[in-house]
Coordinates of C-alpha atoms in Angstrom, one line a residue:
M20 CA 109.3 103.0 113.0
T21 CA 111.5 103.0 116.2
T22 CA 115.2 102.1 116.2
P23 CA 117.6 101.0 119.2
D24 CA 119.4 104.3 118.9
M25 CA 116.2 106.5 119.7
S26 CA 115.8 108.3 122.8
Q27 CA 112.6 107.3 124.8
G28 CA 111.0 110.7 123.6
E29 CA 111.9 110.2 120.0
A30 CA 110.3 106.6 120.3
A31 CA 107.2 107.9 121.8
Y32 CA 107.0 110.7 119.0
A33 CA 107.6 108.1 116.2
Q34 CA 105.0 105.5 117.8
L35 CA 102.1 108.5 118.4
L36 CA 102.7 109.7 115.1
S37 CA 102.4 106.4 113.5
A38 CA 99.1 105.7 115.6
I39 CA 97.7 109.3 114.2
R40 CA 98.7 108.3 110.7
A41 CA 97.1 104.8 111.1
G42 CA 94.0 106.5 112.3
D43 CA 94.1 105.1 115.9
F44 CA 93.9 108.7 117.0
A45 CA 91.6 110.9 115.0
P46 CA 91.3 114.7 114.8
G47 CA 89.5 116.1 117.7
D48 CA 90.6 113.2 120.0
R49 CA 91.9 114.3 123.4
L50 CA 95.4 112.9 124.1
R51 CA 95.8 112.3 128.0
E52 CA 99.5 111.8 128.8
T53 CA 98.3 108.7 131.1
D54 CA 96.1 107.2 128.5
V55 CA 98.7 107.5 125.5
A56 CA 101.5 106.3 128.0
A57 CA 99.3 103.2 128.6
R58 CA 98.6 102.7 125.2
L59 CA 102.1 102.9 124.0
N60 CA 103.6 101.0 126.9
L61 CA 105.8 104.2 127.8
S62 CA 106.2 106.3 130.7
R63 CA 104.6 109.9 130.9
T64 CA 107.9 111.8 130.3
P65 CA 108.6 110.8 126.9
V66 CA 105.0 111.2 126.1
R67 CA 105.0 114.6 127.3
E68 CA 108.1 115.1 125.3
A69 CA 106.4 113.9 122.2
L70 CA 103.3 115.9 122.8
R71 CA 105.2 119.0 122.8
R72 CA 107.1 118.3 119.7
L73 CA 103.6 117.5 117.9
E74 CA 102.3 120.7 119.3
A75 CA 105.2 122.4 117.9
E76 CA 104.6 120.9 114.4
G77 CA 100.9 121.9 114.5
I78 CA 99.6 118.3 114.6
V79 CA 98.3 118.8 118.2
E80 CA 97.0 121.8 120.0
H81 CA 96.4 122.6 123.6
R82 CA 92.9 123.6 124.6
P83 CA 92.1 124.9 128.0
R84 CA 90.5 122.4 130.4
L85 CA 91.2 119.7 127.8
G86 CA 94.7 119.7 127.3
A87 CA 96.5 118.2 124.2
V88 CA 94.1 117.6 121.5
I89 CA 94.7 116.5 118.0
R90 CA 94.1 119.5 115.7
Q91 CA 91.0 119.7 113.3
L92 CA 91.1 121.4 109.8
S93 CA 88.6 124.0 109.4
H94 CA 86.6 124.2 106.1
G95 CA 89.0 126.9 104.7
E96 CA 92.4 125.0 105.6
L97 CA 90.9 121.8 103.9
V98 CA 90.2 123.7 100.8
E99 CA 93.6 125.4 100.9
L100 CA 95.2 121.9 101.6
Y101 CA 93.7 120.3 98.7
E102 CA 94.6 123.4 96.3
M103 CA 98.3 122.6 97.1
R104 CA 97.8 118.8 96.6
I105 CA 96.4 119.6 93.1
V106 CA 99.5 121.6 92.4
L107 CA 101.8 119.0 93.6
E108 CA 100.1 115.9 92.3
R109 CA 99.3 117.4 88.9
T110 CA 103.0 118.1 88.4
A111 CA 103.9 114.8 89.9
A112 CA 101.7 113.1 87.2
Q113 CA 103.1 115.3 84.4
M114 CA 106.8 114.4 85.5
A115 CA 106.0 110.8 86.0
A116 CA 104.7 110.6 82.4
K117 CA 108.2 111.9 81.3
H118 CA 110.3 109.4 83.6
A119 CA 108.5 106.5 85.1
A120 CA 109.9 103.2 84.1
A121 CA 107.5 100.4 82.6
A122 CA 108.1 98.3 85.8
E123 CA 107.1 101.3 87.9
V124 CA 103.8 101.7 86.0
D125 CA 103.2 97.9 86.3
A126 CA 103.6 98.0 90.1
L127 CA 101.5 100.9 90.3
R128 CA 98.7 99.0 88.4
D129 CA 99.3 96.2 90.8
L130 CA 98.7 98.5 93.7
N131 CA 95.6 99.8 92.2
A132 CA 94.1 96.3 91.8
A133 CA 95.0 95.7 95.2
I134 CA 93.0 98.7 96.3
A135 CA 90.0 97.5 94.1
A136 CA 89.9 94.4 95.9
S137 CA 90.4 95.7 99.7
T138 CA 88.4 96.8 102.4
S139 CA 88.1 100.7 103.4
A140 CA 90.7 100.4 106.0
Q141 CA 93.3 98.5 103.8
A142 CA 92.4 100.8 100.8
A143 CA 93.4 103.9 102.9
A144 CA 97.2 102.7 103.4
L145 CA 97.4 101.2 99.8
N146 CA 96.2 104.5 98.3
Q147 CA 98.9 106.3 100.4
D148 CA 101.5 103.9 98.8
F149 CA 100.0 104.4 95.3
H150 CA 100.5 108.2 95.4
R151 CA 103.8 107.9 96.9
G152 CA 104.6 105.7 93.9
I153 CA 103.8 108.4 91.7
Y154 CA 106.2 110.7 93.5
L155 CA 108.9 108.4 93.2
A156 CA 108.4 107.8 89.7
T157 CA 109.2 111.6 89.1
R158 CA 112.8 111.5 89.8
N159 CA 112.7 114.8 91.4
R160 CA 113.7 115.1 95.0
F161 CA 112.8 118.4 95.4
L162 CA 109.1 117.7 94.4
L163 CA 109.5 114.7 96.9
D164 CA 110.5 117.1 99.6
S165 CA 107.5 119.4 98.9
A166 CA 105.1 116.3 99.2
R167 CA 106.7 115.2 102.6
A168 CA 106.2 118.8 103.8
L169 CA 102.2 118.1 103.6
N170 CA 102.3 114.7 105.4
N171 CA 101.4 116.3 108.7
A172 CA 98.5 118.1 107.1
L173 CA 97.3 115.1 105.4
M174 CA 97.0 113.2 108.6
L175 CA 94.6 115.9 110.0
M176 CA 92.2 115.6 107.4
G177 CA 90.4 112.9 109.2
P178 CA 89.0 109.3 108.1
T179 CA 89.7 108.1 104.5
T180 CA 87.3 109.0 101.8
L181 CA 87.6 105.3 100.7
D182 CA 84.5 104.6 103.0
D183 CA 82.5 102.2 100.6
A184 CA 82.8 99.9 97.6
A185 CA 81.2 102.6 95.2
R186 CA 83.9 105.3 96.4
I187 CA 86.8 102.7 96.1
S188 CA 85.5 101.9 92.5
T189 CA 85.5 105.6 91.7
V190 CA 88.9 106.2 93.0
T191 CA 90.6 103.2 91.2
A192 CA 89.1 103.9 88.1
Q193 CA 90.5 107.7 88.4
H194 CA 93.8 105.9 89.1
T195 CA 93.6 104.0 86.0
D196 CA 93.0 107.2 83.9
I197 CA 96.4 108.7 85.6
L198 CA 98.3 105.6 84.8
D199 CA 97.1 105.3 81.4
A200 CA 98.4 108.8 80.5
I201 CA 101.8 108.1 82.4
E202 CA 102.2 104.9 80.4
A203 CA 101.3 106.7 77.1
G204 CA 103.9 109.6 78.0
D205 CA 101.1 112.1 77.8
A206 CA 102.2 114.7 80.3
N207 CA 99.2 116.9 79.6
A208 CA 96.5 114.3 80.2
A209 CA 98.4 112.6 83.2
G210 CA 98.2 116.1 84.9
E211 CA 94.4 116.7 83.9
A212 CA 93.5 113.1 85.3
A213 CA 95.5 113.8 88.7
E214 CA 93.7 117.1 88.9
A215 CA 90.1 115.6 88.4
H216 CA 90.8 112.8 90.7
L217 CA 91.8 115.4 93.5
Q218 CA 88.8 117.6 92.6
T219 CA 86.6 114.5 93.2
S220 CA 88.2 113.6 96.4
L221 CA 87.7 117.2 97.7
R222 CA 84.0 117.3 96.7
H223 CA 83.6 114.1 98.5
R224 CA 85.4 115.3 101.8
L225 CA 83.4 118.6 101.9
K226 CA 80.1 116.6 101.5
V227 CA 81.2 114.4 104.5
L228 CA 82.1 117.7 106.4
G229 CA 78.8 119.0 106.0
R230 CA 77.0 116.0 107.1

């Protein structure tokens, strides 16, 4: 999201980051300054500044003869990322079971129903909102900060795993298990459900990666 107070470089960074997060640019894609500038309706100078910033943050890497390319996670990095997600999201579910308001659980159930009724592209964005909602329900700013620190890496995982109706059905059923435990105030069950959910997601991603 851009604001009137942003410099052109900051605006280019925000727009490019949003495009990567939305999947308009995917891991492995080459980012030519001229192409990105034309796509974002900006001049090349702020785009160059944005690419340098993204490179410093580990989202973009510079390859000989290719230039700026969105970084791809290796098999090992993907597993490491999920290990951290499991730690954080298990903790988030446990804390949400202790602190979530009834209205927050209701809102998360509505989000989950929307995921179940959506297409793959829509489900990905709604799924991000769902997990963000659980973090917000923890009432713990430090846990939220830790989750935000993983955001850049999460963008490098590639296309959503919510790629067909069967996968969406599995995910929403697992979300329901998490919410049932949170609503019951059962921290242990909520944490176990969150971990099982992410283990399933990791297995699916590794299966796709191996194709």
